[in-house]
PDB file of C-alpha atoms and ligand atoms in Angstrom:
ATOM      1  CA  UNK A  26      94.536  78.626  56.747  1.00 67.00           C
ATOM      2  CA  UNK A  27      92.537  78.340  60.082  1.00 87.00           C
ATOM      3  CA  UNK A  28      94.824  78.449  62.996  1.00 95.00           C
ATOM      4  CA  UNK A  29      94.417  79.028  66.302  1.00 97.00           C
ATOM      5  CA  UNK A  30      96.863  80.358  68.701  1.00 97.00           C
ATOM      6  CA  UNK A  31      97.925  81.304  72.233  1.00 97.00           C
ATOM      7  CA  UNK A  32     101.248  83.394  71.985  1.00 96.00           C
ATOM      8  CA  UNK A  33     102.589  84.155  75.141  1.00 95.00           C
ATOM      9  CA  UNK A  34     105.260  85.778  76.719  1.00 92.00           C
ATOM     10  CA  UNK A  35     106.301  88.708  79.911  1.00 91.00           C
ATOM     11  CA  UNK A  36     106.406  92.215  78.254  1.00 85.00           C
ATOM     12  CA  UNK A  37     109.174  92.945  75.822  1.00 86.00           C
ATOM     13  CA  UNK A  38     109.631  89.472  74.867  1.00 90.00           C
ATOM     14  CA  UNK A  39     108.718  90.717  71.280  1.00 90.00           C
ATOM     15  CA  UNK A  40     105.468  88.415  71.884  1.00 91.00           C
ATOM     16  CA  UNK A  41     103.406  92.014  69.830  1.00 89.00           C
ATOM     17  CA  UNK A  42     105.632  91.807  67.137  1.00 91.00           C
ATOM     18  CA  UNK A  43     105.866  88.070  66.582  1.00 94.00           C
ATOM     19  CA  UNK A  44     101.631  88.176  66.598  1.00 92.00           C
ATOM     20  CA  UNK A  45     101.932  90.608  63.715  1.00 90.00           C
ATOM     21  CA  UNK A  46     104.055  88.626  61.515  1.00 92.00           C
ATOM     22  CA  UNK A  47     103.414  84.747  62.823  1.00 92.00           C
ATOM     23  CA  UNK A  48      99.813  86.948  62.208  1.00 89.00           C
ATOM     24  CA  UNK A  49     100.725  87.830  58.204  1.00 89.00           C
ATOM     25  CA  UNK A  50     101.807  84.391  57.332  1.00 91.00           C
ATOM     26  CA  UNK A  51      98.434  82.475  58.657  1.00 92.00           C
ATOM     27  CA  UNK A  52      96.651  85.341  57.208  1.00 92.00           C
ATOM     28  CA  UNK A  53      94.022  85.064  60.462  1.00 93.00           C
ATOM     29  CA  UNK A  54      93.642  88.103  63.373  1.00 93.00           C
ATOM     30  CA  UNK A  55      95.842  88.612  65.530  1.00 94.00           C
ATOM     31  CA  UNK A  56      93.782  89.503  68.619  1.00 95.00           C
ATOM     32  CA  UNK A  57      96.012  91.599  71.339  1.00 95.00           C
ATOM     33  CA  UNK A  58      94.145  92.259  74.591  1.00 97.00           C
ATOM     34  CA  UNK A  59      96.740  95.016  76.007  1.00 95.00           C
ATOM     35  CA  UNK A  60      96.015  96.771  72.177  1.00 95.00           C
ATOM     36  CA  UNK A  61      91.891  96.277  73.159  1.00 96.00           C
ATOM     37  CA  UNK A  62      92.227  98.427  76.347  1.00 97.00           C
ATOM     38  CA  UNK A  63      94.564 101.182  74.710  1.00 95.00           C
ATOM     39  CA  UNK A  64      92.141 102.085  71.824  1.00 96.00           C
ATOM     40  CA  UNK A  65      89.544 102.389  74.359  1.00 96.00           C
ATOM     41  CA  UNK A  66      91.475 104.249  76.469  1.00 96.00           C
ATOM     42  CA  UNK A  67      92.203 106.451  74.054  1.00 96.00           C
ATOM     43  CA  UNK A  68      88.561 106.941  72.414  1.00 97.00           C
ATOM     44  CA  UNK A  69      87.356 107.161  76.210  1.00 96.00           C
ATOM     45  CA  UNK A  70      84.446 104.205  75.864  1.00 96.00           C
ATOM     46  CA  UNK A  71      83.324 103.068  79.088  1.00 96.00           C
ATOM     47  CA  UNK A  72      85.625  99.972  79.171  1.00 95.00           C
ATOM     48  CA  UNK A  73      88.460 102.029  78.137  1.00 96.00           C
ATOM     49  CA  UNK A  74      86.929 104.142  81.766  1.00 96.00           C
ATOM     50  CA  UNK A  75      86.871 100.799  83.490  1.00 96.00           C
ATOM     51  CA  UNK A  76      90.386  99.619  82.459  1.00 97.00           C
ATOM     52  CA  UNK A  77      92.528 102.494  82.592  1.00 96.00           C
ATOM     53  CA  UNK A  78      92.154 102.289  86.791  1.00 96.00           C
ATOM     54  CA  UNK A  79      94.429  98.527  86.022  1.00 97.00           C
ATOM     55  CA  UNK A  80      96.523  99.309  83.188  1.00 94.00           C
ATOM     56  CA  UNK A  81      97.739 102.615  84.307  1.00 92.00           C
ATOM     57  CA  UNK A  82      99.514 100.386  87.439  1.00 90.00           C
ATOM     58  CA  UNK A  83     100.124  97.083  85.802  1.00 89.00           C
ATOM     59  CA  UNK A  84      97.711  95.447  87.653  1.00 93.00           C
ATOM     60  CA  UNK A  85      95.106  92.766  85.577  1.00 94.00           C
ATOM     61  CA  UNK A  86      91.989  94.451  84.320  1.00 98.00           C
ATOM     62  CA  UNK A  87      89.196  92.168  86.537  1.00 98.00           C
ATOM     63  CA  UNK A  88      88.455  88.957  84.200  1.00 98.00           C
ATOM     64  CA  UNK A  89      85.097  89.396  84.312  1.00 97.00           C
ATOM     65  CA  UNK A  90      85.818  92.575  82.028  1.00 97.00           C
ATOM     66  CA  UNK A  91      88.371  90.558  80.025  1.00 98.00           C
ATOM     67  CA  UNK A  92      86.232  87.943  79.517  1.00 97.00           C
ATOM     68  CA  UNK A  93      83.277  89.274  78.850  1.00 96.00           C
ATOM     69  CA  UNK A  94      85.951  91.151  76.081  1.00 96.00           C
ATOM     70  CA  UNK A  95      87.152  88.423  74.623  1.00 97.00           C
ATOM     71  CA  UNK A  96      84.152  86.775  74.414  1.00 97.00           C
ATOM     72  CA  UNK A  97      82.433  88.984  71.949  1.00 95.00           C
ATOM     73  CA  UNK A  98      86.049  89.287  69.534  1.00 97.00           C
ATOM     74  CA  UNK A  99      86.389  85.612  69.589  1.00 97.00           C
ATOM     75  CA  UNK A 100      82.597  85.434  68.043  1.00 96.00           C
ATOM     76  CA  UNK A 101      83.458  88.190  64.995  1.00 96.00           C
ATOM     77  CA  UNK A 102      83.298  86.768  61.452  1.00 96.00           C
ATOM     78  CA  UNK A 103      86.687  87.973  60.674  1.00 95.00           C
ATOM     79  CA  UNK A 104      87.760  85.520  64.049  1.00 96.00           C
ATOM     80  CA  UNK A 105      85.706  82.499  62.662  1.00 95.00           C
ATOM     81  CA  UNK A 106      88.725  81.104  60.387  1.00 92.00           C
ATOM     82  CA  UNK A 107      91.475  81.185  63.191  1.00 96.00           C
ATOM     83  CA  UNK A 108      93.508  84.272  65.511  1.00 96.00           C
ATOM     84  CA  UNK A 109      96.210  84.868  67.836  1.00 96.00           C
ATOM     85  CA  UNK A 110      95.001  85.663  70.577  1.00 97.00           C
ATOM     86  CA  UNK A 111      97.891  87.956  72.548  1.00 95.00           C
ATOM     87  CA  UNK A 112      98.205  88.617  76.039  1.00 93.00           C
ATOM     88  CA  UNK A 113      95.471  86.219  77.046  1.00 96.00           C
ATOM     89  CA  UNK A 114      94.761  83.983  78.979  1.00 97.00           C
ATOM     90  CA  UNK A 115      96.715  86.028  81.376  1.00 94.00           C
ATOM     91  CA  UNK A 116      95.675  83.639  84.649  1.00 94.00           C
ATOM     92  CA  UNK A 117      94.534  80.354  85.557  1.00 94.00           C
ATOM     93  CA  UNK A 118      90.496  81.634  85.243  1.00 96.00           C
ATOM     94  CA  UNK A 119      90.841  83.599  82.254  1.00 97.00           C
ATOM     95  CA  UNK A 120      92.537  79.606  80.971  1.00 97.00           C
ATOM     96  CA  UNK A 121      88.701  78.218  82.441  1.00 97.00           C
ATOM     97  CA  UNK A 122      86.687  80.963  79.968  1.00 98.00           C
ATOM     98  CA  UNK A 123      88.438  80.447  76.976  1.00 98.00           C
ATOM     99  CA  UNK A 124      88.270  76.840  77.364  1.00 97.00           C
ATOM    100  CA  UNK A 125      84.790  77.330  77.768  1.00 98.00           C
ATOM    101  CA  UNK A 126      84.354  80.203  75.069  1.00 98.00           C
ATOM    102  CA  UNK A 127      85.964  77.941  71.924  1.00 98.00           C
ATOM    103  CA  UNK A 128      83.607  75.572  73.317  1.00 97.00           C
ATOM    104  CA  UNK A 129      81.184  77.668  73.133  1.00 97.00           C
ATOM    105  CA  UNK A 130      82.018  77.954  69.361  1.00 96.00           C
ATOM    106  CA  UNK A 131      82.696  74.478  68.863  1.00 96.00           C
ATOM    107  CA  UNK A 132      86.775  74.952  68.016  1.00 96.00           C
ATOM    108  CA  UNK A 133      90.029  74.227  70.288  1.00 96.00           C
ATOM    109  CA  UNK A 134      93.290  75.616  70.433  1.00 97.00           C
ATOM    110  CA  UNK A 135      96.192  73.872  67.823  1.00 97.00           C
ATOM    111  CA  UNK A 136      99.238  75.622  70.184  1.00 97.00           C
ATOM    112  CA  UNK A 137     100.504  77.501  72.806  1.00 97.00           C
ATOM    113  CA  UNK A 138     103.694  79.738  72.067  1.00 97.00           C
ATOM    114  CA  UNK A 139     105.638  80.732  75.144  1.00 96.00           C
ATOM    115  CA  UNK A 140     108.385  82.850  74.638  1.00 95.00           C
ATOM    116  CA  UNK A 141     111.550  83.293  76.754  1.00 94.00           C
ATOM    117  CA  UNK A 142     113.924  85.503  77.705  1.00 91.00           C
ATOM    118  CA  UNK A 143     115.254  86.492  80.974  1.00 90.00           C
ATOM    119  CA  UNK A 144     114.893  89.027  83.042  1.00 89.00           C
ATOM    120  CA  UNK A 145     117.665  92.039  82.592  1.00 89.00           C
ATOM    121  CA  UNK A 146     117.074  91.336  78.465  1.00 88.00           C
ATOM    122  CA  UNK A 147     113.861  92.799  79.199  1.00 90.00           C
ATOM    123  CA  UNK A 148     114.331  95.241  81.551  1.00 88.00           C
ATOM    124  CA  UNK A 149     116.728  96.499  78.506  1.00 87.00           C
ATOM    125  CA  UNK A 150     113.789  96.465  75.914  1.00 86.00           C
ATOM    126  CA  UNK A 151     111.109  97.769  78.131  1.00 86.00           C
ATOM    127  CA  UNK A 152     113.282 100.616  79.108  1.00 84.00           C
ATOM    128  CA  UNK A 153     114.209 100.907  74.902  1.00 85.00           C
ATOM    129  CA  UNK A 154     110.614 100.546  74.172  1.00 84.00           C
ATOM    130  CA  UNK A 155     109.921 103.308  76.921  1.00 83.00           C
ATOM    131  CA  UNK A 156     111.820 106.178  75.024  1.00 84.00           C
ATOM    132  CA  UNK A 157     110.422 105.467  71.978  1.00 88.00           C
ATOM    133  CA  UNK A 158     106.061 104.474  72.492  1.00 84.00           C
ATOM    134  CA  UNK A 159     105.795 106.556  75.675  1.00 78.00           C
ATOM    135  CA  UNK A 160     103.564 104.216  77.233  1.00 74.00           C
ATOM    136  CA  UNK A 161     102.326 105.463  80.906  1.00 73.00           C
ATOM    137  CA  UNK A 162     102.601 101.713  81.810  1.00 76.00           C
ATOM    138  CA  UNK A 163     106.406 101.773  80.819  1.00 78.00           C
ATOM    139  CA  UNK A 164     107.621 103.391  83.924  1.00 84.00           C
ATOM    140  CA  UNK A 165     110.544 101.292  85.342  1.00 85.00           C
ATOM    141  CA  UNK A 166     108.154 101.001  88.252  1.00 88.00           C
ATOM    142  CA  UNK A 167     105.274  99.729  86.270  1.00 87.00           C
ATOM    143  CA  UNK A 168     107.584  97.604  84.208  1.00 88.00           C
ATOM    144  CA  UNK A 169     109.244  95.365  87.404  1.00 88.00           C
ATOM    145  CA  UNK A 170     105.286  95.200  88.466  1.00 89.00           C
ATOM    146  CA  UNK A 171     103.936  93.621  85.225  1.00 89.00           C
ATOM    147  CA  UNK A 172     107.247  91.154  85.253  1.00 91.00           C
ATOM    148  CA  UNK A 173     106.016  90.804  88.874  1.00 92.00           C
ATOM    149  CA  UNK A 174     102.723  89.400  87.828  1.00 90.00           C
ATOM    150  CA  UNK A 175     103.759  87.485  84.670  1.00 92.00           C
ATOM    151  CA  UNK A 176     106.383  85.555  86.859  1.00 91.00           C
ATOM    152  CA  UNK A 177     103.614  84.873  89.123  1.00 92.00           C
ATOM    153  CA  UNK A 178     100.422  84.628  88.027  1.00 88.00           C
ATOM    154  CA  UNK A 179     100.799  84.149  83.942  1.00 89.00           C
ATOM    155  CA  UNK A 180     104.255  82.032  83.671  1.00 90.00           C
ATOM    156  CA  UNK A 181     102.745  79.022  85.501  1.00 92.00           C
ATOM    157  CA  UNK A 182      99.776  78.701  82.973  1.00 94.00           C
ATOM    158  CA  UNK A 183     102.698  77.059  80.177  1.00 94.00           C
ATOM    159  CA  UNK A 184     102.640  74.300  82.346  1.00 93.00           C
ATOM    160  CA  UNK A 185      98.878  73.965  82.125  1.00 94.00           C
ATOM    161  CA  UNK A 186      99.509  73.889  78.448  1.00 97.00           C
ATOM    162  CA  UNK A 187     102.776  71.846  78.101  1.00 96.00           C
ATOM    163  CA  UNK A 188      99.921  69.288  80.461  1.00 96.00           C
ATOM    164  CA  UNK A 189      97.346  68.910  77.601  1.00 96.00           C
ATOM    165  CA  UNK A 190     100.372  68.835  75.058  1.00 96.00           C
ATOM    166  CA  UNK A 191      99.832  72.276  73.632  1.00 97.00           C
ATOM    167  CA  UNK A 192     102.875  74.168  74.322  1.00 97.00           C
ATOM    168  CA  UNK A 193     105.510  75.189  72.127  1.00 96.00           C
ATOM    169  CA  UNK A 194     108.214  77.129  73.957  1.00 95.00           C
ATOM    170  CA  UNK A 195     110.606  79.322  72.008  1.00 96.00           C
ATOM    171  CA  UNK A 196     113.573  81.458  72.510  1.00 95.00           C
ATOM    172  CA  UNK A 197     112.632  84.792  72.233  1.00 94.00           C
ATOM    173  CA  UNK A 198     116.062  86.676  72.178  1.00 91.00           C
ATOM    174  CA  UNK A 199     117.927  87.685  69.092  1.00 90.00           C
ATOM    175  CA  UNK A 200     116.973  89.162  65.138  1.00 92.00           C
ATOM    176  CA  UNK A 201     112.969  89.012  64.883  1.00 94.00           C
ATOM    177  CA  UNK A 202     113.337  86.841  61.826  1.00 96.00           C
ATOM    178  CA  UNK A 203     115.511  84.522  63.619  1.00 96.00           C
ATOM    179  CA  UNK A 204     112.635  84.733  66.583  1.00 96.00           C
ATOM    180  CA  UNK A 205     109.644  84.343  63.388  1.00 96.00           C
ATOM    181  CA  UNK A 206     111.490  81.542  61.656  1.00 96.00           C
ATOM    182  CA  UNK A 207     112.144  79.747  65.156  1.00 96.00           C
ATOM    183  CA  UNK A 208     108.392  80.438  65.778  1.00 96.00           C
ATOM    184  CA  UNK A 209     106.849  78.814  62.621  1.00 95.00           C
ATOM    185  CA  UNK A 210     109.631  76.004  62.641  1.00 95.00           C
ATOM    186  CA  UNK A 211     108.065  75.039  66.194  1.00 94.00           C
ATOM    187  CA  UNK A 212     104.890  74.869  64.545  1.00 94.00           C
ATOM    188  CA  UNK A 213     105.667  72.613  62.357  1.00 89.00           C
ATOM    189  CA  UNK A 214     102.866  69.788  61.981  1.00 79.00           C
ATOM    190  CA  UNK A 215     100.796  71.192  64.895  1.00 86.00           C
ATOM    191  CA  UNK A 216      99.293  73.790  62.371  1.00 84.00           C
TER     192      UNK A 216
HETATM  193  P1  LIG B  19      99.819  94.873  77.373  1.00 97.03           P
HETATM  194  O1  LIG B  19      99.844  95.123  75.810  1.00 97.03           O
HETATM  195  O2  LIG B  19      99.477  92.753  76.920  1.00 97.03           O
HETATM  196  O3  LIG B  19     100.922  94.149  77.617  1.00 97.03           O
HETATM  197  O4  LIG B  19      98.791  94.672  78.307  1.00 97.03           O
HETATM  198  C1  LIG B  19      98.515  96.088  78.970  1.00 97.03           C
HETATM  199  C2  LIG B  19      97.728  95.934  79.978  1.00 97.03           C
HETATM  200  O5  LIG B  19      96.281  95.771  79.879  1.00 97.03           O
HETATM  201  C3  LIG B  19      98.090  95.009  80.958  1.00 97.03           C
HETATM  202  O6  LIG B  19      99.797  95.486  82.289  1.00 97.03           O
HETATM  203  C4  LIG B  19      97.040  94.750  81.658  1.00 97.03           C
HETATM  204  O7  LIG B  19      96.503  95.653  82.465  1.00 97.03           O
HETATM  205  C5  LIG B  19      95.998  94.407  80.839  1.00 97.03           C
HETATM  206  N1  LIG B  19      95.160  93.622  80.130  1.00 97.03           N
HETATM  207  C6  LIG B  19      95.615  93.029  79.112  1.00 97.03           C
HETATM  208  N2  LIG B  19      95.370  91.758  78.714  1.00 97.03           N
HETATM  209  C7  LIG B  19      94.862  91.457  79.956  1.00 97.03           C
HETATM  210  C8  LIG B  19      94.540  90.164  80.383  1.00 97.03           C
HETATM  211  N3  LIG B  19      94.157  89.372  79.419  1.00 97.03           N
HETATM  212  N4  LIG B  19      94.185  90.128  81.801  1.00 97.03           N
HETATM  213  C9  LIG B  19      93.590  91.208  82.414  1.00 97.03           C
HETATM  214  N5  LIG B  19      94.278  93.014  82.404  1.00 97.03           N
HETATM  215  C10 LIG B  19      95.134  92.602  81.166  1.00 97.03           C
END
């Protein structure tokens, strides 16, 4: 099935987990910009070195770097029949660039899923994840900074997609399976 989705949600909303489960359901690649950055950082590539200056502190990597990386990734053959973008777009300039990239590919988004959860629950989940995964950007200070950036820059994008009739907002609290069921149900006839 060909399906082109964006999944948005603050850090700790279970976005990555849900992207992976939705990807299994539709058999299209889940493309996480955060994962691509972490992979490049681990391998010590030029892109990784550049990204690390920003990811370490919870800041957004500059658009020119991120956009070029996403353009390249969406041109790969495995994304031709669909994809789930996780963690991109994250600001208004990236929304505009994604439109251009999809235009170039002669395609468009089917839906934008927004996972919602309140700040208290998010902070608790991130604290638990930090214990388990030990990510260097999961310190209390950086977590708070990332949530602030999400609220200021990324959350407003939901409105832009809602205006286009693409937004599907889903309550991200509760059991993983229940959230996936809610997402698939909410996508309904859109995909
Ligand atoms: P994530 O795993 O999605 O939380 O991403 C981890 C970090 O990667 C973020 O805090 C940013 O520094 C960087 N990053 C991921 N996606 C983007 C994006 N779309 N634009 C800019 N920076 C990003």
